[in-house]
Short mmCIF file of C-alpha atoms and ligand atoms in Angstrom, two decimals:
data_model
loop_
_atom_site.label_atom_id
_atom_site.label_comp_id
_atom_site.label_asym_id
_atom_site.label_seq_id
_atom_site.Cartn_x
_atom_site.Cartn_y
_atom_site.Cartn_z
CA MET V 259 -19.72 -154.29 5.36
CA ARG V 260 -21.72 -151.29 6.48
CA SER V 261 -23.40 -152.54 9.46
CA PRO V 262 -20.24 -153.09 11.73
CA ARG V 263 -19.16 -149.46 11.13
CA PHE V 264 -22.43 -148.07 12.49
CA PRO V 265 -21.91 -148.64 16.11
CA LEU V 266 -18.25 -147.47 15.75
CA ALA V 267 -19.31 -144.14 14.34
CA LEU V 268 -21.76 -143.76 17.12
CA PHE V 269 -19.13 -144.52 19.68
CA ALA V 270 -16.82 -141.84 18.04
CA ALA V 271 -19.53 -139.24 18.23
CA ALA V 272 -20.11 -140.00 21.83
CA SER V 273 -16.60 -139.75 22.85
CA ALA V 274 -16.12 -136.48 20.84
CA VAL V 275 -18.27 -134.76 23.39
CA THR V 276 -15.88 -135.47 26.18
CA THR V 277 -12.54 -135.08 24.48
CA ALA V 278 -13.32 -131.90 22.56
CA SER V 279 -12.95 -134.04 19.48
CA ALA V 280 -10.16 -135.87 17.66
CA GLN V 281 -11.11 -134.06 14.41
CA GLN V 282 -11.47 -130.52 15.27
CA PRO V 283 -8.20 -128.62 15.94
CA VAL V 284 -7.95 -126.82 19.20
CA THR V 285 -7.73 -123.07 18.33
CA PHE V 286 -6.82 -119.93 20.17
CA ASN V 287 -10.03 -118.05 19.52
CA GLN V 288 -12.34 -120.94 20.40
CA HIS V 289 -10.54 -122.91 23.20
CA VAL V 290 -7.48 -121.23 24.56
CA ALA V 291 -8.58 -117.52 24.82
CA PRO V 292 -11.45 -118.29 27.29
CA ILE V 293 -8.97 -120.09 29.60
CA LEU V 294 -6.30 -117.48 29.41
CA LEU V 295 -8.68 -114.53 29.84
CA ARG V 296 -10.23 -116.04 32.93
CA SER V 297 -7.37 -117.75 34.74
CA CYS V 298 -4.20 -115.86 33.61
CA ALA V 299 -5.13 -112.36 32.37
CA PRO V 300 -5.98 -111.10 35.94
CA CYS V 301 -2.21 -111.07 36.46
CA HIS V 302 -0.84 -111.45 33.01
CA ARG V 303 -1.83 -107.93 31.59
CA PRO V 304 -0.28 -104.63 31.74
CA GLY V 305 -0.13 -103.48 35.45
CA GLY V 306 -1.36 -106.94 36.61
CA GLY V 307 1.79 -107.92 38.57
CA ALA V 308 3.01 -110.76 36.17
CA PRO V 309 6.08 -110.16 34.09
CA PHE V 310 4.31 -110.45 30.70
CA SER V 311 0.84 -110.36 29.14
CA LEU V 312 -1.33 -113.15 28.00
CA LEU V 313 -4.11 -111.20 26.49
CA THR V 314 -3.72 -111.72 22.71
CA PHE V 315 -3.13 -114.49 20.18
CA GLU V 316 0.47 -113.17 19.61
CA ASP V 317 1.23 -113.10 23.42
CA ALA V 318 0.07 -116.76 23.78
CA ARG V 319 1.70 -117.91 20.68
CA ARG V 320 5.12 -116.72 21.82
CA ARG V 321 4.75 -118.19 25.28
CA GLY V 322 3.13 -121.53 24.17
CA LYS V 323 5.82 -123.96 25.44
CA THR V 324 6.41 -122.28 28.77
CA MET V 325 2.71 -121.95 29.38
CA VAL V 326 2.34 -125.73 28.96
CA ARG V 327 5.34 -126.38 31.22
CA ALA V 328 4.09 -123.91 33.94
CA THR V 329 0.48 -125.18 33.91
CA LYS V 330 1.42 -128.97 33.77
CA ALA V 331 3.72 -128.41 36.74
CA ARG V 332 0.84 -126.45 38.43
CA PHE V 333 3.24 -123.68 38.91
CA MET V 334 0.69 -121.49 37.17
CA PRO V 335 -1.83 -120.20 37.94
CA PRO V 336 -0.32 -119.71 41.35
CA TRP V 337 -2.64 -121.58 43.74
CA HIS V 338 -1.20 -123.82 46.33
CA PRO V 339 -3.81 -125.19 48.50
CA VAL V 340 -4.49 -128.83 47.44
CA GLU V 341 -8.03 -129.61 46.20
CA GLY V 342 -10.23 -131.49 48.80
CA HIS V 343 -8.56 -129.81 51.73
CA GLY V 344 -10.86 -126.93 52.40
CA SER V 345 -12.65 -124.83 49.85
CA PHE V 346 -11.66 -121.31 49.41
CA VAL V 347 -12.87 -118.06 47.93
CA GLY V 348 -11.16 -117.20 44.48
CA GLU V 349 -9.76 -120.63 43.81
CA ARG V 350 -7.88 -120.41 40.58
CA ARG V 351 -6.89 -123.96 39.56
CA LEU V 352 -7.15 -125.14 36.05
CA THR V 353 -8.88 -128.53 35.38
CA ALA V 354 -6.91 -131.41 33.89
CA ALA V 355 -9.05 -130.90 30.78
CA GLU V 356 -8.01 -127.15 30.51
CA ILE V 357 -4.32 -128.07 30.84
CA ALA V 358 -4.72 -130.78 28.21
CA THR V 359 -6.29 -128.17 25.94
CA LEU V 360 -3.33 -125.89 26.20
CA GLU V 361 -0.94 -128.69 25.48
CA ARG V 362 -3.02 -129.88 22.47
CA TRP V 363 -3.12 -126.34 21.07
CA VAL V 364 0.73 -126.09 21.18
CA ALA V 365 1.07 -129.68 19.73
CA ASP V 366 -1.38 -128.69 16.95
CA GLY V 367 0.90 -125.83 15.84
CA ARG V 368 -0.94 -123.03 17.82
CA PRO V 369 -3.57 -122.22 15.27
CA GLU V 370 -5.49 -118.89 15.72
CA GLY V 371 -8.68 -120.40 14.28
CA PRO V 372 -11.68 -118.63 12.59
CA GLY V 373 -13.74 -115.98 14.25
CA GLN V 374 -12.93 -113.80 17.17
CA PRO V 375 -11.71 -114.53 20.71
CA PRO V 376 -14.09 -113.62 23.53
CA ALA V 377 -13.82 -109.98 24.60
CA ALA V 378 -11.38 -109.48 27.52
CA PRO V 379 -13.11 -108.94 30.84
CA LYS V 380 -12.97 -105.55 32.34
CA PHE V 381 -10.33 -105.48 34.92
CA PRO V 382 -10.45 -102.94 37.73
CA GLU V 383 -8.05 -100.18 36.90
CA GLY V 384 -5.77 -99.51 39.89
CA TRP V 385 -7.45 -100.39 43.19
CA GLN V 386 -8.65 -104.05 43.10
CA LEU V 387 -11.27 -103.41 45.75
CA GLY V 388 -12.55 -100.22 44.26
CA LYS V 389 -11.97 -96.72 45.46
CA PRO V 390 -10.52 -96.79 48.94
CA ASP V 391 -12.04 -94.57 51.76
CA LEU V 392 -8.57 -93.49 52.72
CA VAL V 393 -5.33 -93.53 50.71
CA VAL V 394 -2.12 -93.11 52.66
CA THR V 395 1.56 -93.26 51.56
CA MET V 396 4.82 -93.63 53.52
CA PRO V 397 5.86 -90.10 54.20
CA LYS V 398 9.38 -90.76 52.79
CA ALA V 399 10.84 -93.32 50.36
CA PHE V 400 13.28 -95.82 52.04
CA PRO V 401 16.46 -96.50 50.01
CA VAL V 402 17.13 -100.24 49.37
CA PRO V 403 20.70 -101.08 48.38
CA ALA V 404 21.34 -103.30 45.34
CA SER V 405 22.67 -106.13 47.51
CA GLY V 406 23.21 -107.15 51.01
CA PRO V 407 21.13 -109.01 53.65
CA ASP V 408 17.29 -108.71 53.77
CA ILE V 409 16.04 -105.55 55.56
CA TYR V 410 13.39 -105.55 58.23
CA ARG V 411 12.20 -102.05 58.81
CA ASN V 412 9.27 -100.57 60.62
CA PHE V 413 7.66 -97.60 58.84
CA VAL V 414 5.19 -95.27 60.51
CA VAL V 415 2.22 -94.06 58.41
CA PRO V 416 0.08 -91.39 60.15
CA LEU V 417 -3.58 -92.00 59.55
CA ASN V 418 -4.75 -88.74 61.07
CA LEU V 419 -8.18 -90.15 61.90
CA ASP V 420 -10.45 -87.69 63.72
CA ARG V 421 -12.54 -90.56 65.25
CA ASP V 422 -12.39 -94.34 65.66
CA ARG V 423 -12.91 -96.24 62.45
CA TRP V 424 -13.62 -99.86 61.56
CA VAL V 425 -11.47 -101.16 58.78
CA THR V 426 -12.37 -104.16 56.56
CA ALA V 427 -9.46 -104.28 54.20
CA ILE V 428 -6.12 -102.75 53.39
CA GLU V 429 -4.85 -102.86 49.82
CA VAL V 430 -1.07 -102.52 49.33
CA ARG V 431 0.58 -100.98 46.38
CA ALA V 432 4.36 -101.63 46.56
CA GLY V 433 6.53 -98.68 45.45
CA SER V 434 8.93 -101.32 44.10
CA ARG V 435 7.40 -104.71 43.32
CA GLN V 436 10.89 -106.05 43.10
CA VAL V 437 12.00 -105.42 46.65
CA LEU V 438 8.83 -105.36 48.85
CA HIS V 439 8.43 -108.93 50.11
CA HIS V 440 5.88 -108.70 52.86
CA ILE V 441 4.31 -106.41 55.44
CA ILE V 442 2.77 -107.16 58.85
CA PHE V 443 0.53 -104.33 59.96
CA GLY V 444 0.62 -102.90 63.43
CA ILE V 445 -1.14 -100.09 65.22
CA ASP V 446 0.49 -97.57 67.44
CA THR V 447 -1.80 -95.41 69.65
CA GLN V 448 0.93 -94.09 71.92
CA GLY V 449 3.14 -92.23 69.46
CA ALA V 450 6.04 -94.47 70.45
CA ALA V 451 6.86 -95.36 66.90
CA ARG V 452 6.79 -91.76 65.82
CA ARG V 453 9.38 -90.97 68.36
CA ARG V 454 11.78 -93.61 66.92
CA ASP V 455 11.07 -92.83 63.37
CA GLY V 456 14.06 -91.61 61.40
CA GLN V 457 16.41 -91.40 64.37
CA ASP V 458 19.18 -93.20 62.37
CA GLY V 459 18.86 -90.68 59.46
CA LYS V 460 16.55 -93.01 57.34
CA PRO V 461 12.89 -93.27 57.22
CA GLY V 462 11.52 -95.73 59.81
CA PHE V 463 13.35 -97.63 62.43
CA ASP V 464 14.96 -100.99 62.88
CA GLY V 465 14.03 -103.87 65.16
CA MET V 466 11.55 -106.66 65.14
CA ASP V 467 9.64 -105.40 68.18
CA GLY V 468 7.52 -103.29 65.74
CA GLY V 469 7.52 -100.35 67.97
CA ALA V 470 6.68 -100.34 71.61
CA GLY V 471 3.03 -99.49 72.08
CA SER V 472 1.80 -101.63 69.15
CA ARG V 473 -0.07 -103.96 71.52
CA GLY V 474 -0.63 -107.60 70.60
CA GLY V 475 3.06 -107.99 70.37
CA ASN V 476 4.92 -108.78 67.15
CA LEU V 477 5.78 -112.34 67.82
CA GLY V 478 2.58 -113.03 69.79
CA THR V 479 -0.32 -115.22 68.77
CA SER V 480 -2.67 -112.49 67.77
CA THR V 481 -2.16 -111.40 64.24
CA ALA V 482 -5.81 -111.23 64.24
CA GLY V 483 -7.58 -108.84 61.87
CA LEU V 484 -5.58 -106.97 59.45
CA GLY V 485 -2.70 -109.47 59.50
CA GLY V 486 -0.47 -108.40 56.56
CA TRP V 487 0.22 -108.64 52.89
CA ALA V 488 2.81 -110.56 50.94
CA VAL V 489 4.00 -110.89 47.36
CA GLY V 490 1.14 -112.11 45.12
CA GLY V 491 -1.49 -111.56 47.78
CA GLN V 492 -4.81 -110.46 46.46
CA PRO V 493 -6.61 -107.94 48.77
CA GLN V 494 -9.84 -109.07 50.33
CA HIS V 495 -12.42 -107.72 52.65
CA LEU V 496 -12.76 -109.52 56.04
CA PRO V 497 -15.59 -112.01 55.89
CA MET V 498 -18.87 -111.91 57.80
CA GLY V 499 -18.95 -108.15 58.24
CA LEU V 500 -15.82 -108.35 60.37
CA ALA V 501 -13.69 -105.37 60.92
CA ARG V 502 -10.70 -104.14 62.92
CA LYS V 503 -10.82 -100.95 65.03
CA LEU V 504 -8.46 -98.15 64.23
CA PRO V 505 -8.55 -95.79 67.08
CA LYS V 506 -8.66 -92.06 66.55
CA GLY V 507 -5.09 -90.67 66.32
CA ALA V 508 -3.60 -94.06 65.67
CA ASP V 509 -0.62 -94.65 63.36
CA LEU V 510 -0.35 -97.54 61.10
CA ILE V 511 3.00 -99.35 61.48
CA LEU V 512 4.26 -101.35 58.47
CA ARG V 513 6.76 -104.04 59.56
CA SER V 514 8.19 -104.43 56.11
CA HIS V 515 10.51 -107.07 54.80
CA LEU V 516 12.55 -105.80 51.93
CA HIS V 517 14.63 -107.98 49.76
CA PRO V 518 17.55 -106.30 47.76
CA SER V 519 16.94 -107.05 44.03
CA GLY V 520 20.39 -106.51 42.47
CA LYS V 521 19.66 -102.97 41.70
CA ALA V 522 19.39 -99.91 44.11
CA GLU V 523 15.73 -99.10 44.65
CA PHE V 524 13.36 -97.04 46.75
CA GLU V 525 10.41 -98.41 48.66
CA GLN V 526 7.54 -96.04 49.37
CA THR V 527 4.43 -98.12 49.98
CA THR V 528 0.89 -96.73 49.28
CA LEU V 529 -2.07 -98.20 51.18
CA GLY V 530 -5.78 -98.06 50.41
CA LEU V 531 -7.98 -98.42 53.50
CA TYR V 532 -11.63 -99.52 53.36
CA PHE V 533 -13.93 -98.53 56.22
CA THR V 534 -17.35 -99.58 57.50
CA ASP V 535 -19.59 -97.59 59.89
CA THR V 536 -21.10 -100.80 61.13
CA PRO V 537 -19.26 -102.26 64.18
CA PRO V 538 -18.77 -106.09 63.82
CA ALA V 539 -20.86 -108.50 65.85
CA HIS V 540 -17.92 -110.76 66.44
CA THR V 541 -14.40 -110.45 67.81
CA MET V 542 -11.77 -111.87 65.53
CA VAL V 543 -9.34 -114.25 67.17
CA GLY V 544 -5.99 -115.36 65.72
CA LEU V 545 -4.34 -118.63 66.43
CA GLN V 546 -0.87 -119.08 65.33
CA LEU V 547 0.70 -122.64 65.44
CA PRO V 548 3.49 -123.00 66.37
CA PRO V 549 3.57 -119.48 67.91
CA ALA V 550 6.11 -116.79 67.22
CA PHE V 551 6.56 -118.10 63.63
CA GLY V 552 8.14 -121.37 65.10
CA PHE V 553 10.78 -119.55 67.07
CA ALA V 554 10.92 -122.27 69.73
CA ALA V 555 9.82 -125.19 67.53
CA GLY V 556 13.34 -126.40 67.25
CA ILE V 557 13.89 -125.36 63.63
CA ASP V 558 17.50 -126.49 63.07
CA ILE V 559 17.60 -128.37 59.82
CA PRO V 560 20.64 -130.46 59.03
CA ALA V 561 22.19 -130.02 55.63
CA GLY V 562 20.73 -132.67 53.34
CA ALA V 563 17.72 -133.47 55.50
CA LYS V 564 14.89 -134.43 53.21
CA GLN V 565 11.96 -134.38 55.55
CA PHE V 566 12.35 -132.24 58.70
CA THR V 567 9.04 -131.81 60.58
CA ILE V 568 7.62 -129.31 63.17
CA ARG V 569 4.20 -129.49 64.82
CA ASP V 570 1.94 -127.87 67.24
CA ALA V 571 -1.58 -128.32 68.33
CA PHE V 572 -4.38 -126.44 70.24
CA THR V 573 -7.64 -127.73 71.57
CA LEU V 574 -10.65 -125.54 71.37
CA PRO V 575 -12.17 -124.50 74.78
CA VAL V 576 -15.44 -123.26 72.99
CA ASP V 577 -17.37 -123.71 69.77
CA ALA V 578 -15.73 -121.68 67.08
CA SER V 579 -15.70 -121.01 63.31
CA LEU V 580 -12.64 -121.05 61.15
CA LEU V 581 -12.66 -118.17 58.60
CA THR V 582 -9.27 -117.86 57.02
CA VAL V 583 -5.97 -119.78 56.97
CA GLY V 584 -2.44 -118.78 55.80
CA GLY V 585 1.20 -120.02 56.51
CA HIS V 586 4.45 -118.36 56.73
CA ALA V 587 7.78 -119.97 56.00
CA HIS V 588 10.84 -119.30 53.84
CA TYR V 589 12.52 -121.30 51.03
CA LEU V 590 12.97 -124.83 52.43
CA CYS V 591 9.40 -125.42 53.52
CA ARG V 592 7.63 -127.92 51.32
CA THR V 593 4.35 -128.80 53.09
CA MET V 594 1.81 -127.29 55.50
CA GLN V 595 -1.20 -128.95 56.86
CA VAL V 596 -3.96 -128.27 59.32
CA LYS V 597 -6.01 -131.19 60.58
CA VAL V 598 -9.04 -130.94 62.78
CA THR V 599 -10.24 -133.77 65.08
CA PRO V 600 -13.61 -133.31 66.88
CA PRO V 601 -13.92 -135.07 70.26
CA GLY V 602 -14.30 -138.74 69.56
CA GLY V 603 -14.29 -138.25 65.86
CA GLU V 604 -11.96 -138.64 62.90
CA PRO V 605 -9.29 -136.18 61.84
CA ARG V 606 -10.14 -134.03 58.78
CA SER V 607 -7.64 -132.08 56.77
CA VAL V 608 -8.88 -128.52 56.22
CA PHE V 609 -5.70 -126.99 54.68
CA TYR V 610 -2.83 -128.60 52.87
CA ILE V 611 -0.12 -127.16 50.65
CA ASP V 612 2.15 -129.80 49.27
CA ASN V 613 4.42 -127.51 47.21
CA TRP V 614 5.04 -124.40 49.25
CA ALA V 615 6.40 -121.40 47.30
CA PHE V 616 8.09 -118.62 49.13
CA ASN V 617 6.81 -116.08 46.65
CA TRP V 618 3.21 -116.84 47.14
CA GLN V 619 2.40 -116.31 50.79
CA ASN V 620 -1.31 -115.89 50.68
CA ARG V 621 -4.16 -115.77 53.19
CA TYR V 622 -7.07 -118.10 52.09
CA GLN V 623 -10.65 -117.46 53.02
CA TYR V 624 -12.98 -120.43 53.55
CA ARG V 625 -15.96 -120.34 51.16
CA GLU V 626 -18.14 -121.24 54.19
CA PRO V 627 -16.88 -120.86 57.80
CA VAL V 628 -15.64 -124.13 59.08
CA ALA V 629 -17.66 -125.01 62.18
CA LEU V 630 -15.57 -126.51 64.94
CA ARG V 631 -16.98 -127.98 68.14
CA ARG V 632 -15.49 -127.37 71.63
CA GLY V 633 -12.95 -129.93 72.36
CA THR V 634 -11.75 -130.16 68.61
CA LYS V 635 -8.09 -130.52 68.29
CA ILE V 636 -6.33 -128.37 65.74
CA GLU V 637 -2.99 -129.75 64.62
CA VAL V 638 -0.58 -128.05 62.39
CA THR V 639 2.44 -129.84 60.65
CA LEU V 640 5.13 -128.24 58.48
CA THR V 641 7.87 -130.07 56.67
CA TYR V 642 11.16 -128.84 55.14
CA ASP V 643 13.43 -130.18 52.53
CA ASN V 644 16.99 -129.09 52.99
CA SER V 645 18.39 -131.49 50.35
CA LYS V 646 19.76 -130.53 46.97
CA ASP V 647 16.61 -132.06 45.45
CA ASN V 648 14.72 -129.06 46.72
CA PRO V 649 14.87 -126.61 43.65
CA ALA V 650 14.08 -123.68 46.10
CA ASN V 651 17.17 -124.43 48.30
CA PRO V 652 19.12 -121.13 48.47
CA PHE V 653 22.39 -122.97 49.21
CA ASP V 654 24.21 -125.41 47.01
CA PRO V 655 25.55 -127.47 48.58
CA PRO V 656 22.89 -127.40 51.29
CA ARG V 657 23.93 -125.96 54.63
CA ARG V 658 22.51 -126.24 58.18
CA VAL V 659 19.63 -123.76 58.37
CA ARG V 660 18.12 -122.58 61.68
CA TRP V 661 15.33 -120.31 62.71
CA GLY V 662 16.05 -116.73 61.96
CA LEU V 663 14.90 -113.44 60.43
CA GLN V 664 16.83 -113.60 57.08
CA SER V 665 14.94 -115.19 54.32
CA THR V 666 17.71 -117.72 53.96
CA ASP V 667 17.00 -118.71 57.61
CA GLU V 668 13.79 -120.60 58.31
CA MET V 669 10.58 -119.98 60.08
CA GLY V 670 7.32 -121.64 60.02
CA SER V 671 3.75 -121.36 61.33
CA VAL V 672 0.17 -121.48 60.15
CA THR V 673 -2.19 -118.67 61.38
CA LEU V 674 -5.89 -119.36 61.56
CA LEU V 675 -8.44 -116.58 61.98
CA MET V 676 -11.62 -117.48 63.73
CA ILE V 677 -14.49 -116.36 65.85
CA ALA V 678 -16.09 -117.88 68.90
CA ARG V 679 -19.56 -119.17 67.89
CA ARG V 680 -21.03 -117.25 70.83
CA GLU V 681 -19.54 -113.78 71.07
CA ARG V 682 -19.49 -113.98 74.89
CA ASP V 683 -17.01 -116.94 74.59
CA SER V 684 -14.43 -114.95 72.62
CA GLY V 685 -12.52 -113.72 75.70
CA ARG V 686 -12.16 -117.19 76.92
CA LEU V 687 -10.95 -118.35 73.55
CA GLU V 688 -8.34 -115.56 73.39
CA ARG V 689 -7.11 -116.37 76.95
CA ALA V 690 -6.78 -120.04 76.11
CA ILE V 691 -4.76 -119.27 73.03
CA ARG V 692 -2.41 -116.99 74.91
CA SER V 693 -1.77 -119.51 77.53
CA ALA V 694 -1.22 -122.29 74.98
CA ALA V 695 1.25 -120.10 73.14
CA ARG V 696 3.14 -119.37 76.44
CA SER V 697 3.48 -122.97 77.34
CA SER V 698 4.38 -123.97 73.82
CA LEU V 699 7.19 -121.35 73.87
CA ARG V 700 8.26 -122.38 77.26
CA SER V 701 8.43 -126.16 76.59
CA GLY V 702 10.02 -125.41 73.14
CA VAL V 703 12.90 -123.38 74.59
CA ALA V 704 13.43 -125.95 77.37
CA GLU V 705 13.60 -128.72 74.71
CA HIS V 706 15.63 -126.74 72.17
CA PRO V 707 17.81 -124.29 74.09
CA GLU V 708 20.04 -123.97 71.04
CA SER V 709 17.26 -122.26 69.16
CA LEU V 710 17.73 -119.19 71.33
CA LEU V 711 21.24 -119.04 70.23
CA GLY V 712 20.35 -119.41 66.63
CA SER V 713 17.93 -116.55 66.76
CA LEU V 714 20.54 -114.37 68.61
CA VAL V 715 23.00 -115.13 65.79
CA SER V 716 20.41 -114.10 63.29
CA ARG V 717 19.68 -110.89 65.11
CA ILE V 718 23.34 -109.99 65.36
CA LYS V 719 23.79 -110.68 61.57
CA MET V 720 21.05 -108.08 60.96
CA LEU V 721 23.21 -105.35 62.61
CA ASP V 722 25.55 -105.63 59.60
CA LYS V 723 24.26 -102.51 57.92
CA ASN V 724 26.94 -102.21 55.27
CA GLY V 725 26.71 -105.93 54.42
CA ASP V 726 30.43 -106.63 54.70
CA GLY V 727 29.89 -109.76 56.86
CA LYS V 728 31.37 -108.18 59.99
CA ILE V 729 29.84 -106.18 62.76
CA ASP V 730 32.04 -103.28 63.62
CA GLN V 731 31.87 -100.90 66.55
CA SER V 732 29.55 -98.40 64.92
CA GLU V 733 27.10 -101.18 64.01
CA ILE V 734 26.69 -102.43 67.59
CA PRO V 735 23.93 -100.74 69.54
CA ALA V 736 25.33 -99.19 72.75
CA GLY V 737 23.37 -101.59 74.90
CA TRP V 738 24.86 -104.61 73.22
CA ARG V 739 28.71 -103.51 73.35
CA ARG V 740 29.22 -105.25 76.71
CA TYR V 741 27.99 -108.51 75.44
CA ALA V 742 29.64 -108.17 71.96
CA ARG V 743 33.01 -107.89 73.64
CA ARG V 744 32.54 -111.32 75.18
CA PHE V 745 32.27 -112.83 71.64
CA ASP V 746 35.01 -110.80 70.18
CA THR V 747 37.50 -113.61 70.82
CA ASN V 748 40.47 -112.05 68.91
CA GLY V 749 39.82 -108.67 70.57
CA ASP V 750 39.95 -106.61 67.45
CA GLY V 751 36.75 -104.59 68.23
CA THR V 752 34.71 -106.23 65.43
CA LEU V 753 32.68 -109.45 65.26
CA ASP V 754 33.80 -111.29 62.16
CA ALA V 755 31.86 -114.09 60.49
CA ALA V 756 33.66 -116.89 62.31
CA GLU V 757 33.02 -115.18 65.72
CA ILE V 758 29.37 -114.75 64.94
CA GLU V 759 28.92 -118.30 63.92
CA ALA V 760 30.72 -119.43 67.05
CA ILE V 761 28.04 -117.83 69.18
CA GLY V 762 25.41 -120.23 67.89
CA ARG V 763 27.26 -123.51 68.55
C1 HEC D 1668 -1.98 -114.35 40.63
C2 HEC D 1668 -1.25 -113.88 39.53
C3 HEC D 1668 -1.08 -114.83 38.40
C4 HEC D 1668 -1.97 -115.64 37.68
C5 HEC D 1668 -3.37 -115.73 37.87
C6 HEC D 1668 -1.17 -116.35 36.65
N1 HEC D 1668 0.23 -115.94 36.72
FE1 HEC D 1668 1.69 -116.63 35.57
N2 HEC D 1668 2.99 -115.60 36.61
C7 HEC D 1668 2.67 -114.61 37.65
C8 HEC D 1668 3.96 -114.05 38.10
C9 HEC D 1668 3.98 -113.03 39.19
C10 HEC D 1668 5.00 -114.63 37.44
C11 HEC D 1668 6.41 -114.40 37.64
C12 HEC D 1668 7.11 -115.54 38.28
C13 HEC D 1668 6.76 -115.65 39.79
O1 HEC D 1668 6.72 -114.59 40.53
O2 HEC D 1668 6.60 -116.76 40.35
C14 HEC D 1668 4.34 -115.50 36.50
C15 HEC D 1668 5.04 -116.39 35.54
C16 HEC D 1668 4.55 -117.11 34.59
C17 HEC D 1668 5.33 -117.83 33.59
C18 HEC D 1668 6.79 -117.99 33.49
C19 HEC D 1668 7.22 -119.13 34.17
C20 HEC D 1668 8.71 -119.37 34.06
O3 HEC D 1668 9.11 -120.51 33.96
O4 HEC D 1668 9.41 -118.41 33.88
C21 HEC D 1668 4.34 -118.49 32.73
C22 HEC D 1668 4.67 -119.31 31.53
C23 HEC D 1668 3.02 -118.09 33.26
N3 HEC D 1668 3.18 -117.32 34.38
C24 HEC D 1668 1.88 -118.65 32.76
C25 HEC D 1668 0.66 -118.44 33.36
C26 HEC D 1668 -0.53 -119.01 32.81
C27 HEC D 1668 -0.71 -119.86 31.49
C28 HEC D 1668 -1.66 -118.58 33.62
C29 HEC D 1668 -3.08 -118.98 33.59
C30 HEC D 1668 -3.34 -120.37 33.35
C31 HEC D 1668 -1.06 -117.83 34.67
N4 HEC D 1668 0.38 -117.75 34.50
C32 HEC D 1668 -1.75 -117.21 35.75
C33 HEC D 1668 1.43 -114.34 38.03
C34 HEC D 1668 0.28 -115.07 37.72
#
């Protein structure tokens, strides 16, 4: 009777090693706390940005079920690039075994267990990257009303630099985490933005041009360098000793996107700048595909469309290395992918998000620069789901959605930051990118002339300062009145919602 049980016991002992045991209960102190402290507490702690803490047994016990739901759905920890499509700094995925451990713990009745949990790591207080070399704050707070359309506003932050500096990182502290959605940084060396600042009685100025004098253009291809910041973004130094020049006397322009939160708030952003005295050995080059956030990519998504696709591609004229990647889109986007195909070779996926989330617009830094040979084709594909099956769809029932500036309109592009392998090739790389962007925009507009109207409608809607759905005389800039009259079909001096929509048809 004894002998047959022997091998069985051995088998049980062997499998216990891999399954963390059928006998031993999963406890907080021994199994759960190490996972939470490492993967959740960086955000789920006081001041960490998440809405509640997950530091203690009591915290975790109360959130047990939602933790299991959020981790199984891979909604938490927020990390969207799919494994196997590029390898990035700071990856924060849970393993299947870790997710199973959380689930087991809740199923076992959430025991605390004997002993003590490991000590919580020391989180950097305040600035994530350490003490900045320069801290600047928007000179005045901007009032954000409780409701109404999204606000795009340019803010001027004087840096008062007495000499040129090289900046390696900018850390953002939102005045109000609820309303600040994202910022794209610009530089103004001409004082043009200062002159427009506050002319309408509020801090900053309107318009998507970001202030004349901020070279590189706002909708252009080169968001190289500082790029921007978005909700959930973790600050990072540029890789490989790269840095962006801030000329003496330059102003920093924040092109901020503010999203009314349901309660009146003020936004007064603070920024920490990190400098280096060593000029970089390489020029950073940005490649945005499709250019201009998909302005001419024909984004016009029928209500109910489950898989609407846009694409663009660029072929490298020189050897280059890919350093970072990040996408931008609004709510309907579902997937983003970058494939690279060397001349005569097979395509390889170097970036893939299969579950895009508007709230987590990150820039991802490759753990090792991705070397790409001259002649390599870089292809970007984005897909959108405008059906009611998309839980992020802002409209129920779904509506036709076009390219535009409101977050309920759509956009879409992926921006890759790279360097030419040989520094002397970087000018050639930049010129090739500019010319590809121009021809992509030109052919896009020729193919989708209606996209221009769509974006015009979106710009007109943004004139609606008081959010009543109509554009009255006082809201129409002087230079636009002549054109506005043409669309005012009932001649009452205002553009109502129906008249605005009619422009885009
Ligand atoms: C990078 C920051 C960050 C990390 C890391 C993180 N969270 Fe979150 N978490 C958030 C934020 C912010 C929210 C609020 C919802 C949102 O903005 O999407 C949230 C929300 C949640 C929620 C509420 C979800 C709901 O349905 O309301 C749960 C549960 C949660 N997190 C669990 C976890 C767990 C468990 C981990 C670790 C395994 C984790 N989070 C890691 C930032 C983070």
